[in-house]
Amino acid sequence: MEKKKKVVPKRLQGKVAIVTASTQGIGFGIVERLGLEGASVVVSSRKQKNVDEAVEKLKAQEIDAFGIVCHVSNAQHRQILVQKTIQRYGKIDIVVCNAAVNPSTDPILSTQESALDKLWEVNVKSSILLLQDIAPHLEKGSSVIFITSIAAFQPQVPTAMYGVTKTALLGLTKALAAEMGPDTRVNAVAPGVVPTHFASFITRNSEVRRASEEKTLLNRLGTTDDMAAATAFLASDDADYITGETLVVAGGMPSRL
C-alpha cells in the first residue's frame, strides 16, 4: 500500500528564517519544510553553486527563498548573512544553527589539536558568534533551534569528539533559553542516524547500517523529513510554551546523559 503524502500545515506564514548549512541533507530538509509552511527562507552554505541549486529547488516549489554564501567560521560572512537578510526582509523570526563538521574519527586522546580547534570553532563557537550578530534583530516571539545529535548523549568512537561538541549544544540551549527569554525561545533537535552525505561513513556499510537500525525501537533510520518536521514544530506557535528543551528524534535510541 502506497504511503500517503503528508499534508504540511501553514504555521509559519509571515516569518523569516535563517538556516545555516542548508543546501544539502538535514539542513536542506529543514529549510524546505519551513518554506513549505509559509516562511521566507534564507539558504546558506560555503559554495555558491550549492546555494544557487538549493534556491532554485525551493523556488520551484513556490517558496520565497534567498541564498547567501556563508562559511560560519568567517566573521565577515556571518555579518553579511545578517545584513542581507535584514535588507531584504527587515526582520528575523527563526534561526536554525545546523552547520557542523567531523574532521576526525580518532579517539579523543589521539585527535590532532587542529581538528579539536575546527570541531569547537564550527560546531559550537560559530553559532554563538552568529547569534551575537542576529540577536538585536530578532522579533518578539522568535525561535532559535540548534541541531545537535543523538551522539551528544553517549559520545563514542568514531564520532567521540564530534559528540562532545554536540553535548555542549545541550548546555548552550539551556543557557541561552534563560538569557534570551521571554522574547525568544531556544530549543534543540537531536537527530538519530540519518543517511545523508554527512553520515555516509556510517550508512554506506550495510552491516553498520543494519546495526544502527537495530538500535532504534522503530527498526529504521531517520529521514531528513523527520528532522525537518520536528524543527518546524519547535519554530511554530504550537511550541509556544517550550523553551530550553532538546527534542530527540531518533526512533527510540537511548538518550540520557
mmCIF file of C-alpha atoms in Angstrom:
data_model
loop_
_atom_site.group_PDB
_atom_site.id
_atom_site.type_symbol
_atom_site.label_atom_id
_atom_site.label_comp_id
_atom_site.label_asym_id
_atom_site.label_seq_id
_atom_site.Cartn_x
_atom_site.Cartn_y
_atom_site.Cartn_z
ATOM 1 C CA MET A 1 0.000 0.000 0.000
ATOM 2 C CA GLU A 2 1.434 3.368 -1.038
ATOM 3 C CA LYS A 3 2.288 5.721 1.788
ATOM 4 C CA LYS A 4 0.070 8.828 1.833
ATOM 5 C CA LYS A 5 1.818 12.160 1.315
ATOM 6 C CA LYS A 6 1.613 14.189 4.499
ATOM 7 C CA VAL A 7 -0.227 17.486 4.433
ATOM 8 C CA VAL A 8 2.119 20.267 5.567
ATOM 9 C CA PRO A 9 0.460 22.874 7.823
ATOM 10 C CA LYS A 10 0.960 26.599 7.118
ATOM 11 C CA ARG A 11 2.138 27.624 10.596
ATOM 12 C CA LEU A 12 4.966 29.966 9.587
ATOM 13 C CA GLN A 13 3.387 32.449 7.195
ATOM 14 C CA GLY A 14 4.934 35.895 7.506
ATOM 15 C CA LYS A 15 8.015 34.538 9.294
ATOM 16 C CA VAL A 16 11.630 34.922 8.156
ATOM 17 C CA ALA A 17 14.014 32.026 8.782
ATOM 18 C CA ILE A 18 17.801 31.674 8.510
ATOM 19 C CA VAL A 19 19.147 28.109 8.337
ATOM 20 C CA THR A 20 22.919 27.558 8.250
ATOM 21 C CA ALA A 21 24.420 24.756 6.138
ATOM 22 C CA SER A 22 21.100 24.406 4.355
ATOM 23 C CA THR A 23 21.878 23.325 0.808
ATOM 24 C CA GLN A 24 22.004 19.562 1.417
ATOM 25 C CA GLY A 25 20.919 16.826 3.809
ATOM 26 C CA ILE A 26 19.135 17.723 7.045
ATOM 27 C CA GLY A 27 19.730 21.448 6.540
ATOM 28 C CA PHE A 28 18.021 21.466 3.143
ATOM 29 C CA GLY A 29 15.180 19.333 4.517
ATOM 30 C CA ILE A 30 14.645 21.916 7.269
ATOM 31 C CA VAL A 31 14.781 24.991 5.040
ATOM 32 C CA GLU A 32 12.395 23.303 2.589
ATOM 33 C CA ARG A 33 9.903 22.427 5.342
ATOM 34 C CA LEU A 34 9.994 25.927 6.844
ATOM 35 C CA GLY A 35 9.384 27.336 3.375
ATOM 36 C CA LEU A 36 6.505 24.956 2.664
ATOM 37 C CA GLU A 37 4.952 26.086 5.955
ATOM 38 C CA GLY A 38 4.981 29.654 4.641
ATOM 39 C CA ALA A 39 8.235 31.160 5.910
ATOM 40 C CA SER A 40 10.574 33.230 3.758
ATOM 41 C CA VAL A 41 13.837 31.299 3.989
ATOM 42 C CA VAL A 42 17.486 32.302 3.788
ATOM 43 C CA VAL A 43 19.672 29.478 2.498
ATOM 44 C CA SER A 44 23.404 29.440 3.179
ATOM 45 C CA SER A 45 26.465 27.249 2.813
ATOM 46 C CA ARG A 46 30.096 27.566 1.769
ATOM 47 C CA LYS A 47 29.730 27.098 -2.006
ATOM 48 C CA GLN A 48 27.880 29.449 -4.367
ATOM 49 C CA LYS A 49 26.957 26.563 -6.706
ATOM 50 C CA ASN A 50 25.256 24.657 -3.887
ATOM 51 C CA VAL A 51 23.438 27.792 -2.720
ATOM 52 C CA ASP A 52 22.168 28.531 -6.234
ATOM 53 C CA GLU A 53 20.961 24.952 -6.776
ATOM 54 C CA ALA A 54 19.153 24.854 -3.430
ATOM 55 C CA VAL A 55 17.409 28.188 -4.040
ATOM 56 C CA GLU A 56 16.312 27.002 -7.483
ATOM 57 C CA LYS A 57 14.782 23.825 -5.995
ATOM 58 C CA LEU A 58 12.926 25.853 -3.365
ATOM 59 C CA LYS A 59 11.632 28.441 -5.816
ATOM 60 C CA ALA A 60 10.325 25.596 -7.998
ATOM 61 C CA GLN A 61 8.025 24.799 -5.038
ATOM 62 C CA GLU A 62 6.882 28.448 -4.848
ATOM 63 C CA ILE A 63 8.917 29.062 -1.706
ATOM 64 C CA ASP A 64 10.247 32.581 -1.099
ATOM 65 C CA ALA A 65 13.949 31.708 -0.892
ATOM 66 C CA PHE A 66 17.093 33.831 -0.832
ATOM 67 C CA GLY A 67 20.636 32.432 -0.883
ATOM 68 C CA ILE A 68 23.909 33.714 0.574
ATOM 69 C CA VAL A 69 27.349 32.101 0.696
ATOM 70 C CA CYS A 70 28.331 31.800 4.356
ATOM 71 C CA HIS A 71 31.186 29.920 5.958
ATOM 72 C CA VAL A 72 30.030 30.116 9.576
ATOM 73 C CA SER A 73 33.610 30.366 10.872
ATOM 74 C CA ASN A 74 34.146 33.569 8.880
ATOM 75 C CA ALA A 75 33.123 36.709 10.811
ATOM 76 C CA GLN A 76 32.588 38.774 7.662
ATOM 77 C CA HIS A 77 30.408 36.037 6.121
ATOM 78 C CA ARG A 78 28.250 35.910 9.257
ATOM 79 C CA GLN A 79 27.801 39.684 9.277
ATOM 80 C CA ILE A 80 26.873 39.762 5.579
ATOM 81 C CA LEU A 81 24.356 36.933 6.128
ATOM 82 C CA VAL A 82 22.588 39.006 8.775
ATOM 83 C CA GLN A 83 22.882 42.327 6.915
ATOM 84 C CA LYS A 84 21.484 40.959 3.630
ATOM 85 C CA THR A 85 18.623 39.211 5.432
ATOM 86 C CA ILE A 86 17.633 42.459 7.176
ATOM 87 C CA GLN A 87 17.997 44.452 3.951
ATOM 88 C CA ARG A 88 15.669 42.042 2.147
ATOM 89 C CA TYR A 89 13.117 41.168 4.840
ATOM 90 C CA GLY A 90 13.549 43.732 7.612
ATOM 91 C CA LYS A 91 13.435 41.169 10.432
ATOM 92 C CA ILE A 92 14.401 37.652 11.589
ATOM 93 C CA ASP A 93 11.982 35.279 13.356
ATOM 94 C CA ILE A 94 13.647 31.858 13.179
ATOM 95 C CA VAL A 95 17.302 30.820 13.336
ATOM 96 C CA VAL A 96 18.362 27.205 12.834
ATOM 97 C CA CYS A 97 22.031 26.528 13.621
ATOM 98 C CA ASN A 98 22.797 23.403 11.616
ATOM 99 C CA ALA A 99 26.418 23.818 10.474
ATOM 100 C CA ALA A 100 28.775 21.112 11.752
ATOM 101 C CA VAL A 101 31.959 19.261 10.844
ATOM 102 C CA ASN A 102 33.534 15.980 11.859
ATOM 103 C CA PRO A 103 37.151 16.196 10.660
ATOM 104 C CA SER A 104 38.391 13.272 12.747
ATOM 105 C CA THR A 105 37.231 9.745 13.560
ATOM 106 C CA ASP A 106 40.104 9.201 16.002
ATOM 107 C CA PRO A 107 39.699 8.545 19.737
ATOM 108 C CA ILE A 108 39.687 11.846 21.644
ATOM 109 C CA LEU A 109 43.186 11.414 23.098
ATOM 110 C CA SER A 110 44.559 10.779 19.581
ATOM 111 C CA THR A 111 42.801 13.748 17.960
ATOM 112 C CA GLN A 112 45.067 16.423 16.481
ATOM 113 C CA GLU A 113 44.851 19.903 18.013
ATOM 114 C CA SER A 114 43.891 21.378 14.641
ATOM 115 C CA ALA A 115 40.899 19.003 14.461
ATOM 116 C CA LEU A 116 39.886 19.890 18.025
ATOM 117 C CA ASP A 117 40.006 23.587 17.123
ATOM 118 C CA LYS A 118 37.908 23.058 13.994
ATOM 119 C CA LEU A 119 35.303 20.995 15.851
ATOM 120 C CA TRP A 120 34.882 23.676 18.522
ATOM 121 C CA GLU A 121 35.024 26.542 16.006
ATOM 122 C CA VAL A 122 32.320 25.264 13.646
ATOM 123 C CA ASN A 123 30.095 23.137 15.877
ATOM 124 C CA VAL A 124 29.828 25.465 18.890
ATOM 125 C CA LYS A 125 31.625 28.829 18.732
ATOM 126 C CA SER A 126 30.300 29.906 15.319
ATOM 127 C CA SER A 127 26.695 29.502 16.477
ATOM 128 C CA ILE A 128 27.332 31.735 19.488
ATOM 129 C CA LEU A 129 29.008 34.393 17.347
ATOM 130 C CA LEU A 130 26.256 34.246 14.723
ATOM 131 C CA LEU A 131 23.598 34.716 17.412
ATOM 132 C CA GLN A 132 25.526 37.695 18.787
ATOM 133 C CA ASP A 133 25.082 39.290 15.337
ATOM 134 C CA ILE A 134 21.454 38.191 14.959
ATOM 135 C CA ALA A 135 20.102 38.873 18.469
ATOM 136 C CA PRO A 136 19.491 42.635 18.007
ATOM 137 C CA HIS A 137 17.255 41.863 15.002
ATOM 138 C CA LEU A 138 15.141 39.054 16.474
ATOM 139 C CA GLU A 139 11.418 39.676 16.696
ATOM 140 C CA LYS A 140 9.414 39.173 19.900
ATOM 141 C CA GLY A 141 8.185 35.562 19.782
ATOM 142 C CA SER A 142 11.251 34.430 17.811
ATOM 143 C CA SER A 143 12.764 30.958 17.918
ATOM 144 C CA VAL A 144 16.343 29.649 17.890
ATOM 145 C CA ILE A 145 16.945 25.957 17.216
ATOM 146 C CA PHE A 146 20.267 24.122 17.478
ATOM 147 C CA ILE A 147 20.728 20.883 15.569
ATOM 148 C CA THR A 148 22.621 18.642 17.967
ATOM 149 C CA SER A 149 22.798 14.817 17.735
ATOM 150 C CA ILE A 150 21.951 11.551 19.446
ATOM 151 C CA ALA A 151 25.763 11.297 19.753
ATOM 152 C CA ALA A 152 25.553 14.116 22.325
ATOM 153 C CA PHE A 153 24.185 11.712 24.922
ATOM 154 C CA GLN A 154 26.811 8.970 24.655
ATOM 155 C CA PRO A 155 29.776 10.201 22.604
ATOM 156 C CA GLN A 156 31.882 7.340 21.319
ATOM 157 C CA VAL A 157 34.319 6.454 18.526
ATOM 158 C CA PRO A 158 34.165 7.126 15.584
ATOM 159 C CA THR A 159 32.290 10.336 16.483
ATOM 160 C CA ALA A 160 33.534 10.863 20.043
ATOM 161 C CA MET A 161 34.800 14.440 19.933
ATOM 162 C CA TYR A 162 32.057 15.423 17.496
ATOM 163 C CA GLY A 163 29.603 14.029 20.060
ATOM 164 C CA VAL A 164 31.183 16.098 22.821
ATOM 165 C CA THR A 165 30.674 19.303 20.815
ATOM 166 C CA LYS A 166 27.043 18.280 20.381
ATOM 167 C CA THR A 167 26.792 17.729 24.161
ATOM 168 C CA ALA A 168 27.953 21.339 24.521
ATOM 169 C CA LEU A 169 24.932 22.421 22.453
ATOM 170 C CA LEU A 170 22.601 20.809 25.004
ATOM 171 C CA GLY A 171 24.076 23.110 27.655
ATOM 172 C CA LEU A 172 24.070 26.087 25.289
ATOM 173 C CA THR A 173 20.351 25.512 24.659
ATOM 174 C CA LYS A 174 19.612 25.697 28.405
ATOM 175 C CA ALA A 175 21.858 28.721 28.981
ATOM 176 C CA LEU A 176 20.538 30.765 26.066
ATOM 177 C CA ALA A 177 16.912 29.891 26.820
ATOM 178 C CA ALA A 178 17.407 31.663 30.148
ATOM 179 C CA GLU A 179 19.381 34.526 28.601
ATOM 180 C CA MET A 180 17.121 35.174 25.594
ATOM 181 C CA GLY A 181 13.725 34.589 27.195
ATOM 182 C CA PRO A 182 10.977 35.598 27.387
ATOM 183 C CA ASP A 183 11.049 37.169 23.916
ATOM 184 C CA THR A 184 12.971 34.340 22.219
ATOM 185 C CA ARG A 185 12.571 30.606 22.726
ATOM 186 C CA VAL A 186 15.697 28.433 22.396
ATOM 187 C CA ASN A 187 15.467 24.687 21.781
ATOM 188 C CA ALA A 188 17.390 21.883 20.096
ATOM 189 C CA VAL A 189 16.679 18.890 17.892
ATOM 190 C CA ALA A 190 18.835 15.787 18.382
ATOM 191 C CA PRO A 191 18.659 13.649 15.233
ATOM 192 C CA GLY A 192 19.408 9.956 15.271
ATOM 193 C CA VAL A 193 21.257 8.359 12.361
ATOM 194 C CA VAL A 194 20.068 9.852 9.064
ATOM 195 C CA PRO A 195 21.513 8.548 5.766
ATOM 196 C CA THR A 196 22.921 11.781 4.334
ATOM 197 C CA HIS A 197 26.312 12.528 2.791
ATOM 198 C CA PHE A 198 27.487 13.745 6.232
ATOM 199 C CA ALA A 199 26.703 10.347 7.808
ATOM 200 C CA SER A 200 27.831 8.232 4.851
ATOM 201 C CA PHE A 201 30.743 6.740 6.789
ATOM 202 C CA ILE A 202 28.083 5.057 8.968
ATOM 203 C CA THR A 203 25.325 4.319 6.470
ATOM 204 C CA ARG A 204 27.294 3.191 3.388
ATOM 205 C CA ASN A 205 28.382 -0.039 5.116
ATOM 206 C CA SER A 206 25.363 -2.384 5.132
ATOM 207 C CA GLU A 207 26.390 -4.150 8.364
ATOM 208 C CA VAL A 208 26.977 -0.893 10.251
ATOM 209 C CA ARG A 209 23.739 0.497 8.847
ATOM 210 C CA ARG A 210 21.790 -2.565 9.982
ATOM 211 C CA ALA A 211 23.352 -2.341 13.453
ATOM 212 C CA SER A 212 22.240 1.314 13.636
ATOM 213 C CA GLU A 213 18.702 0.363 12.598
ATOM 214 C CA GLU A 214 18.571 -2.317 15.294
ATOM 215 C CA LYS A 215 19.475 0.258 17.986
ATOM 216 C CA THR A 216 16.173 2.020 17.278
ATOM 217 C CA LEU A 217 12.794 0.848 18.542
ATOM 218 C CA LEU A 218 11.238 1.576 15.136
ATOM 219 C CA ASN A 219 13.778 -0.568 13.269
ATOM 220 C CA ARG A 220 14.674 2.128 10.739
ATOM 221 C CA LEU A 221 16.993 5.062 10.282
ATOM 222 C CA GLY A 222 15.680 8.611 10.390
ATOM 223 C CA THR A 223 14.921 10.769 7.375
ATOM 224 C CA THR A 224 15.563 14.430 6.661
ATOM 225 C CA ASP A 225 11.761 14.868 6.683
ATOM 226 C CA ASP A 226 11.629 13.543 10.264
ATOM 227 C CA MET A 227 14.163 16.147 11.396
ATOM 228 C CA ALA A 228 12.522 18.927 9.397
ATOM 229 C CA ALA A 229 9.085 18.232 10.889
ATOM 230 C CA ALA A 230 10.468 18.366 14.448
ATOM 231 C CA THR A 231 12.306 21.622 13.719
ATOM 232 C CA ALA A 232 9.238 23.233 12.136
ATOM 233 C CA PHE A 233 7.178 22.281 15.202
ATOM 234 C CA LEU A 234 9.678 23.949 17.567
ATOM 235 C CA ALA A 235 9.786 27.031 15.333
ATOM 236 C CA SER A 236 5.996 27.353 15.284
ATOM 237 C CA ASP A 237 3.477 28.755 17.758
ATOM 238 C CA ASP A 238 2.458 25.144 18.507
ATOM 239 C CA ALA A 239 5.631 25.059 20.645
ATOM 240 C CA ASP A 240 4.918 28.445 22.232
ATOM 241 C CA TYR A 241 5.404 27.145 25.795
ATOM 242 C CA ILE A 242 8.531 25.088 25.066
ATOM 243 C CA THR A 243 11.999 26.509 25.653
ATOM 244 C CA GLY A 244 15.338 25.184 26.900
ATOM 245 C CA GLU A 245 14.477 21.686 25.688
ATOM 246 C CA THR A 246 16.067 19.137 23.377
ATOM 247 C CA LEU A 247 13.682 17.132 21.212
ATOM 248 C CA VAL A 248 15.270 13.754 20.442
ATOM 249 C CA VAL A 249 14.226 12.439 17.023
ATOM 250 C CA ALA A 250 15.998 9.092 16.955
ATOM 251 C CA GLY A 251 13.442 6.311 16.744
ATOM 252 C CA GLY A 252 13.745 5.465 20.433
ATOM 253 C CA MET A 253 17.549 5.209 20.650
ATOM 254 C CA PRO A 254 18.756 5.760 24.251
ATOM 255 C CA SER A 255 19.111 9.461 25.038
ATOM 256 C CA ARG A 256 20.208 10.078 28.586
ATOM 257 C CA LEU A 257 23.404 11.820 29.608
#
